PDB file of C-alpha atoms in Angstrom:
ATOM      1  CA  ILE Z   1     178.024  90.871 120.787  1.00  0.00           C
ATOM      2  CA  THR Z   2     175.069  91.454 123.076  1.00  0.00           C
ATOM      3  CA  CYS Z   3     171.385  90.770 122.867  1.00  0.00           C
ATOM      4  CA  PRO Z   4     168.957  93.689 122.407  1.00  0.00           C
ATOM      5  CA  CYS Z   5     167.422  93.099 125.834  1.00  0.00           C
ATOM      6  CA  ALA Z   6     170.758  93.525 127.648  1.00  0.00           C
ATOM      7  CA  LEU Z   7     171.505  96.685 125.676  1.00  0.00           C
ATOM      8  CA  GLY Z   8     167.969  97.936 126.330  1.00  0.00           C
ATOM      9  CA  LEU Z   9     168.551  97.575 130.077  1.00  0.00           C
ATOM     10  CA  ALA Z  10     172.162  98.776 130.156  1.00  0.00           C
ATOM     11  CA  VAL Z  11     171.677 102.123 128.400  1.00  0.00           C
ATOM     12  CA  PRO Z  12     168.959 103.466 130.758  1.00  0.00           C
ATOM     13  CA  ALA Z  13     170.935 102.197 133.768  1.00  0.00           C
ATOM     14  CA  VAL Z  14     174.086 104.019 132.616  1.00  0.00           C
ATOM     15  CA  VAL Z  15     172.152 107.226 131.863  1.00  0.00           C
ATOM     16  CA  THR Z  16     170.506 107.094 135.309  1.00  0.00           C
ATOM     17  CA  ALA Z  17     173.817 106.468 137.088  1.00  0.00           C
ATOM     18  CA  ALA Z  18     175.606 109.238 135.166  1.00  0.00           C
ATOM     19  CA  SER Z  19     172.743 111.699 135.704  1.00  0.00           C
ATOM     20  CA  GLY Z  20     172.757 110.914 139.435  1.00  0.00           C
ATOM     21  CA  LYS Z  21     176.496 111.496 139.707  1.00  0.00           C
ATOM     22  CA  LEU Z  22     176.235 114.781 137.785  1.00  0.00           C
ATOM     23  CA  PHE Z  23     173.294 115.899 139.952  1.00  0.00           C
ATOM     24  CA  ARG Z  24     175.384 115.356 143.104  1.00  0.00           C
ATOM     25  CA  LYS Z  25     177.975 117.692 141.544  1.00  0.00           C
ATOM     26  CA  GLY Z  26     175.347 120.374 140.882  1.00  0.00           C
ATOM     27  CA  LEU Z  27     174.430 119.595 137.249  1.00  0.00           C
ATOM     28  CA  LEU Z  28     170.880 118.736 136.256  1.00  0.00           C
ATOM     29  CA  ILE Z  29     170.412 116.595 133.140  1.00  0.00           C
ATOM     30  CA  LYS Z  30     166.879 117.049 131.827  1.00  0.00           C
ATOM     31  CA  HIS Z  31     167.042 114.376 129.115  1.00  0.00           C
ATOM     32  CA  GLY Z  32     169.218 111.329 128.505  1.00  0.00           C
ATOM     33  CA  THR Z  33     170.278 112.542 125.057  1.00  0.00           C
ATOM     34  CA  ALA Z  34     172.008 115.505 126.719  1.00  0.00           C
ATOM     35  CA  LEU Z  35     174.834 113.154 127.700  1.00  0.00           C
ATOM     36  CA  GLU Z  36     175.313 112.179 124.055  1.00  0.00           C
ATOM     37  CA  ARG Z  37     175.211 115.812 122.916  1.00  0.00           C
ATOM     38  CA  LEU Z  38     177.654 116.800 125.658  1.00  0.00           C
ATOM     39  CA  ALA Z  39     180.419 114.933 123.827  1.00  0.00           C
ATOM     40  CA  GLU Z  40     179.931 117.272 120.837  1.00  0.00           C
ATOM     41  CA  VAL Z  41     180.206 120.538 122.786  1.00  0.00           C
ATOM     42  CA  ASP Z  42     182.944 122.832 121.444  1.00  0.00           C
ATOM     43  CA  THR Z  43     181.986 126.078 123.245  1.00  0.00           C
ATOM     44  CA  VAL Z  44     181.165 126.663 126.917  1.00  0.00           C
ATOM     45  CA  VAL Z  45     179.380 129.871 127.936  1.00  0.00           C
ATOM     46  CA  PHE Z  46     179.548 130.978 131.572  1.00  0.00           C
ATOM     47  CA  ASP Z  47     177.549 133.558 133.459  1.00  0.00           C
ATOM     48  CA  LYS Z  48     179.774 135.662 135.727  1.00  0.00           C
ATOM     49  CA  THR Z  49     177.997 136.498 138.967  1.00  0.00           C
ATOM     50  CA  GLY Z  50     177.279 133.488 141.130  1.00  0.00           C
ATOM     51  CA  THR Z  51     178.809 131.074 138.620  1.00  0.00           C
ATOM     52  CA  LEU Z  52     182.455 132.043 138.238  1.00  0.00           C
ATOM     53  CA  THR Z  53     182.233 134.332 141.264  1.00  0.00           C
ATOM     54  CA  MET Z  54     180.638 133.691 144.644  1.00  0.00           C
ATOM     55  CA  GLY Z  55     177.770 136.085 143.919  1.00  0.00           C
ATOM     56  CA  VAL Z  56     178.212 137.846 147.261  1.00  0.00           C
ATOM     57  CA  PRO Z  57     179.228 141.464 146.594  1.00  0.00           C
ATOM     58  CA  GLU Z  58     181.256 143.361 149.185  1.00  0.00           C
ATOM     59  CA  LEU Z  59     181.257 147.155 149.439  1.00  0.00           C
ATOM     60  CA  THR Z  60     184.771 148.506 148.832  1.00  0.00           C
ATOM     61  CA  ASN Z  61     184.662 152.312 149.061  1.00  0.00           C
ATOM     62  CA  LEU Z  62     182.244 153.390 151.781  1.00  0.00           C
ATOM     63  CA  GLY Z  63     184.907 155.602 153.370  1.00  0.00           C
ATOM     64  CA  ASP Z  64     185.307 157.596 150.142  1.00  0.00           C
ATOM     65  CA  HIS Z  65     181.899 159.246 150.619  1.00  0.00           C
ATOM     66  CA  PRO Z  66     180.666 161.943 152.998  1.00  0.00           C
ATOM     67  CA  ARG Z  67     178.780 160.423 155.936  1.00  0.00           C
ATOM     68  CA  GLN Z  68     175.488 162.022 154.889  1.00  0.00           C
ATOM     69  CA  ALA Z  69     175.736 160.550 151.358  1.00  0.00           C
ATOM     70  CA  ALA Z  70     176.553 157.115 152.770  1.00  0.00           C
ATOM     71  CA  GLU Z  71     173.618 157.249 155.193  1.00  0.00           C
ATOM     72  CA  LEU Z  72     171.284 158.414 152.425  1.00  0.00           C
ATOM     73  CA  ALA Z  73     172.465 155.554 150.194  1.00  0.00           C
ATOM     74  CA  MET Z  74     171.891 153.180 153.114  1.00  0.00           C
ATOM     75  CA  ALA Z  75     168.305 154.408 153.533  1.00  0.00           C
ATOM     76  CA  LEU Z  76     167.545 153.881 149.862  1.00  0.00           C
ATOM     77  CA  ALA Z  77     169.300 150.499 149.809  1.00  0.00           C
ATOM     78  CA  GLU Z  78     167.201 149.240 152.729  1.00  0.00           C
ATOM     79  CA  ALA Z  79     164.144 149.489 150.461  1.00  0.00           C
ATOM     80  CA  SER Z  80     165.610 147.061 147.921  1.00  0.00           C
ATOM     81  CA  SER Z  81     166.280 143.319 147.787  1.00  0.00           C
ATOM     82  CA  HIS Z  82     168.970 143.724 145.107  1.00  0.00           C
ATOM     83  CA  PRO Z  83     172.290 142.066 146.098  1.00  0.00           C
ATOM     84  CA  LEU Z  84     174.242 145.322 145.703  1.00  0.00           C
ATOM     85  CA  ALA Z  85     171.740 147.171 147.900  1.00  0.00           C
ATOM     86  CA  GLN Z  86     171.958 144.446 150.545  1.00  0.00           C
ATOM     87  CA  ALA Z  87     175.772 144.581 150.445  1.00  0.00           C
ATOM     88  CA  LEU Z  88     175.652 148.375 150.825  1.00  0.00           C
ATOM     89  CA  VAL Z  89     173.395 148.081 153.876  1.00  0.00           C
ATOM     90  CA  LEU Z  90     175.658 145.453 155.467  1.00  0.00           C
ATOM     91  CA  GLY Z  91     178.751 147.571 154.867  1.00  0.00           C
ATOM     92  CA  ALA Z  92     177.099 150.713 156.245  1.00  0.00           C
ATOM     93  CA  ARG Z  93     175.838 148.912 159.362  1.00  0.00           C
ATOM     94  CA  ALA Z  94     179.294 147.435 159.967  1.00  0.00           C
ATOM     95  CA  ALA Z  95     180.682 150.989 159.829  1.00  0.00           C
ATOM     96  CA  GLY Z  96     178.163 152.125 162.447  1.00  0.00           C
ATOM     97  CA  LEU Z  97     176.093 154.302 160.105  1.00  0.00           C
ATOM     98  CA  ARG Z  98     172.387 155.044 160.558  1.00  0.00           C
ATOM     99  CA  PRO Z  99     170.069 155.595 157.599  1.00  0.00           C
ATOM    100  CA  GLU Z 100     168.771 159.055 156.749  1.00  0.00           C
ATOM    101  CA  THR Z 101     164.998 159.537 156.697  1.00  0.00           C
ATOM    102  CA  VAL Z 102     163.662 159.203 153.151  1.00  0.00           C
ATOM    103  CA  ALA Z 103     159.957 159.443 152.223  1.00  0.00           C
ATOM    104  CA  ASP Z 104     158.001 157.949 149.316  1.00  0.00           C
ATOM    105  CA  LEU Z 105     160.465 155.095 148.757  1.00  0.00           C
ATOM    106  CA  THR Z 106     159.768 153.271 145.509  1.00  0.00           C
ATOM    107  CA  GLU Z 107     161.730 150.458 143.890  1.00  0.00           C
ATOM    108  CA  VAL Z 108     161.802 150.771 140.102  1.00  0.00           C
ATOM    109  CA  PRO Z 109     162.524 147.291 138.669  1.00  0.00           C
ATOM    110  CA  GLY Z 110     165.676 147.245 136.553  1.00  0.00           C
ATOM    111  CA  TYR Z 111     166.765 150.717 137.666  1.00  0.00           C
ATOM    112  CA  GLY Z 112     166.950 151.132 141.437  1.00  0.00           C
ATOM    113  CA  VAL Z 113     165.235 152.892 144.318  1.00  0.00           C
ATOM    114  CA  GLU Z 114     164.040 156.479 144.540  1.00  0.00           C
ATOM    115  CA  GLY Z 115     162.500 158.611 147.229  1.00  0.00           C
ATOM    116  CA  THR Z 116     162.148 162.114 148.607  1.00  0.00           C
ATOM    117  CA  TRP Z 117     164.754 163.568 150.965  1.00  0.00           C
ATOM    118  CA  HIS Z 118     164.484 167.174 152.232  1.00  0.00           C
ATOM    119  CA  GLY Z 119     162.135 167.947 149.337  1.00  0.00           C
ATOM    120  CA  ARG Z 120     164.529 166.556 146.711  1.00  0.00           C
ATOM    121  CA  ARG Z 121     164.176 163.472 144.551  1.00  0.00           C
ATOM    122  CA  VAL Z 122     167.027 161.061 145.345  1.00  0.00           C
ATOM    123  CA  ARG Z 123     167.958 157.832 143.605  1.00  0.00           C
ATOM    124  CA  LEU Z 124     170.205 154.816 144.119  1.00  0.00           C
ATOM    125  CA  GLY Z 125     170.736 152.482 141.184  1.00  0.00           C
ATOM    126  CA  ARG Z 126     171.968 152.189 137.614  1.00  0.00           C
ATOM    127  CA  ALA Z 127     174.492 154.703 136.328  1.00  0.00           C
ATOM    128  CA  GLY Z 128     172.355 156.133 133.512  1.00  0.00           C
ATOM    129  CA  TRP Z 129     169.286 156.397 135.735  1.00  0.00           C
ATOM    130  CA  CYS Z 130     171.281 158.409 138.264  1.00  0.00           C
ATOM    131  CA  GLY Z 131     172.926 160.685 135.714  1.00  0.00           C
ATOM    132  CA  ALA Z 132     176.328 158.965 135.695  1.00  0.00           C
ATOM    133  CA  GLU Z 133     177.779 158.160 132.291  1.00  0.00           C
ATOM    134  CA  THR Z 134     181.021 156.481 133.296  1.00  0.00           C
ATOM    135  CA  ASP Z 135     181.842 152.775 133.414  1.00  0.00           C
ATOM    136  CA  LEU Z 136     184.298 152.621 136.297  1.00  0.00           C
ATOM    137  CA  GLY Z 137     185.537 149.183 135.291  1.00  0.00           C
ATOM    138  CA  VAL Z 138     184.080 147.723 138.506  1.00  0.00           C
ATOM    139  CA  THR Z 139     180.644 146.807 139.746  1.00  0.00           C
ATOM    140  CA  ALA Z 140     178.938 149.886 141.179  1.00  0.00           C
ATOM    141  CA  THR Z 141     175.648 151.393 142.223  1.00  0.00           C
ATOM    142  CA  TRP Z 142     175.145 155.133 142.041  1.00  0.00           C
ATOM    143  CA  LEU Z 143     173.583 157.681 144.366  1.00  0.00           C
ATOM    144  CA  CYS Z 144     172.209 160.958 143.018  1.00  0.00           C
ATOM    145  CA  MET Z 145     171.148 163.464 145.651  1.00  0.00           C
ATOM    146  CA  GLY Z 146     169.382 165.898 143.371  1.00  0.00           C
ATOM    147  CA  ASP Z 147     172.372 168.183 142.883  1.00  0.00           C
ATOM    148  CA  GLY Z 148     176.052 167.664 142.212  1.00  0.00           C
ATOM    149  CA  ALA Z 149     177.797 164.683 140.727  1.00  0.00           C
ATOM    150  CA  PRO Z 150     176.478 161.214 141.521  1.00  0.00           C
ATOM    151  CA  HIS Z 151     178.374 159.108 144.065  1.00  0.00           C
ATOM    152  CA  ALA Z 152     179.613 155.657 142.979  1.00  0.00           C
ATOM    153  CA  PHE Z 153     179.524 152.890 145.587  1.00  0.00           C
ATOM    154  CA  THR Z 154     181.791 150.129 144.308  1.00  0.00           C
ATOM    155  CA  PHE Z 155     181.802 146.404 145.026  1.00  0.00           C
ATOM    156  CA  THR Z 156     183.971 143.366 144.564  1.00  0.00           C
ATOM    157  CA  ASP Z 157     183.028 139.703 144.305  1.00  0.00           C
ATOM    158  CA  SER Z 158     185.319 136.792 145.160  1.00  0.00           C
ATOM    159  CA  LEU Z 159     186.271 134.239 142.550  1.00  0.00           C
ATOM    160  CA  ARG Z 160     184.520 130.914 143.157  1.00  0.00           C
ATOM    161  CA  PRO Z 161     186.964 128.218 144.325  1.00  0.00           C
ATOM    162  CA  GLY Z 162     187.840 125.962 141.394  1.00  0.00           C
ATOM    163  CA  ALA Z 163     186.671 128.437 138.728  1.00  0.00           C
ATOM    164  CA  ALA Z 164     190.159 129.120 137.359  1.00  0.00           C
ATOM    165  CA  GLU Z 165     190.969 125.410 137.308  1.00  0.00           C
ATOM    166  CA  ALA Z 166     187.698 124.590 135.510  1.00  0.00           C
ATOM    167  CA  ILE Z 167     188.399 127.213 132.832  1.00  0.00           C
ATOM    168  CA  ALA Z 168     191.962 125.930 132.384  1.00  0.00           C
ATOM    169  CA  GLU Z 169     190.758 122.324 132.055  1.00  0.00           C
ATOM    170  CA  LEU Z 170     188.091 123.222 129.487  1.00  0.00           C
ATOM    171  CA  ARG Z 171     190.681 125.184 127.513  1.00  0.00           C
ATOM    172  CA  ARG Z 172     193.056 122.197 127.699  1.00  0.00           C
ATOM    173  CA  GLN Z 173     190.274 120.100 126.176  1.00  0.00           C
ATOM    174  CA  GLY Z 174     190.135 122.526 123.250  1.00  0.00           C
ATOM    175  CA  LYS Z 175     186.833 124.197 124.187  1.00  0.00           C
ATOM    176  CA  GLN Z 176     186.072 127.814 123.343  1.00  0.00           C
ATOM    177  CA  ILE Z 177     185.175 129.760 126.500  1.00  0.00           C
ATOM    178  CA  ARG Z 178     182.743 132.699 126.525  1.00  0.00           C
ATOM    179  CA  LEU Z 179     181.541 134.933 129.351  1.00  0.00           C
ATOM    180  CA  ILE Z 180     178.200 136.723 129.599  1.00  0.00           C
ATOM    181  CA  SER Z 181     176.933 139.001 132.334  1.00  0.00           C
ATOM    182  CA  GLY Z 182     174.559 141.805 133.156  1.00  0.00           C
ATOM    183  CA  ASP Z 183     177.385 143.543 135.025  1.00  0.00           C
ATOM    184  CA  THR Z 184     179.295 146.533 133.640  1.00  0.00           C
ATOM    185  CA  GLU Z 185     181.604 145.943 130.703  1.00  0.00           C
ATOM    186  CA  GLY Z 186     184.695 146.883 132.697  1.00  0.00           C
ATOM    187  CA  ALA Z 187     183.934 144.467 135.550  1.00  0.00           C
ATOM    188  CA  VAL Z 188     183.245 141.642 133.102  1.00  0.00           C
ATOM    189  CA  ALA Z 189     186.415 142.405 131.099  1.00  0.00           C
ATOM    190  CA  ALA Z 190     188.514 142.414 134.278  1.00  0.00           C
ATOM    191  CA  LEU Z 191     187.251 138.972 135.316  1.00  0.00           C
ATOM    192  CA  ALA Z 192     187.674 137.646 131.764  1.00  0.00           C
ATOM    193  CA  ALA Z 193     191.280 138.850 131.715  1.00  0.00           C
ATOM    194  CA  ARG Z 194     191.935 137.317 135.123  1.00  0.00           C
ATOM    195  CA  LEU Z 195     190.660 133.925 133.950  1.00  0.00           C
ATOM    196  CA  GLY Z 196     192.102 134.125 130.445  1.00  0.00           C
ATOM    197  CA  ILE Z 197     188.722 134.201 128.720  1.00  0.00           C
TER     198      ILE Z 197
END
């Protein structure tokens, strides 16, 4: 049995201490009742990129493309802040490539980058925007050079340390696990299979 005053002081102190400990582990509690509701959670939904993975893509197939295509892709990628574009530029620089000269560079939000190269419209970005219809089952950005089939530049992303263990522990607790992502269906399915989601 406790008096109301002691309970009135203890509950906020416990909420503050628990919120502080969670914050140090990277979780932000916006309201004290969230801790109470947390006990009722039966489903956990994860984002893929940057949550279960490191969120740092690495170019995997630069050598599969003709040098001119790779240097054109590099030039277009330099005009974008998108993580895949930045990874493409880093990979191309590491391989000693130099960007082609592209005029009228324009970033189209949600699609990619386009410009003019030797009088042709060239694009680097989403598959459908570049005339590619195939989901390769991996994360990719596409280059269309105005003629011929688009070139797919593929990427990988490392699994975040502890991600597999966290999923296994949540499953052990009886939680349903779901995965959402803006990545391609194949890349998301591959990670889900790897983690047992």
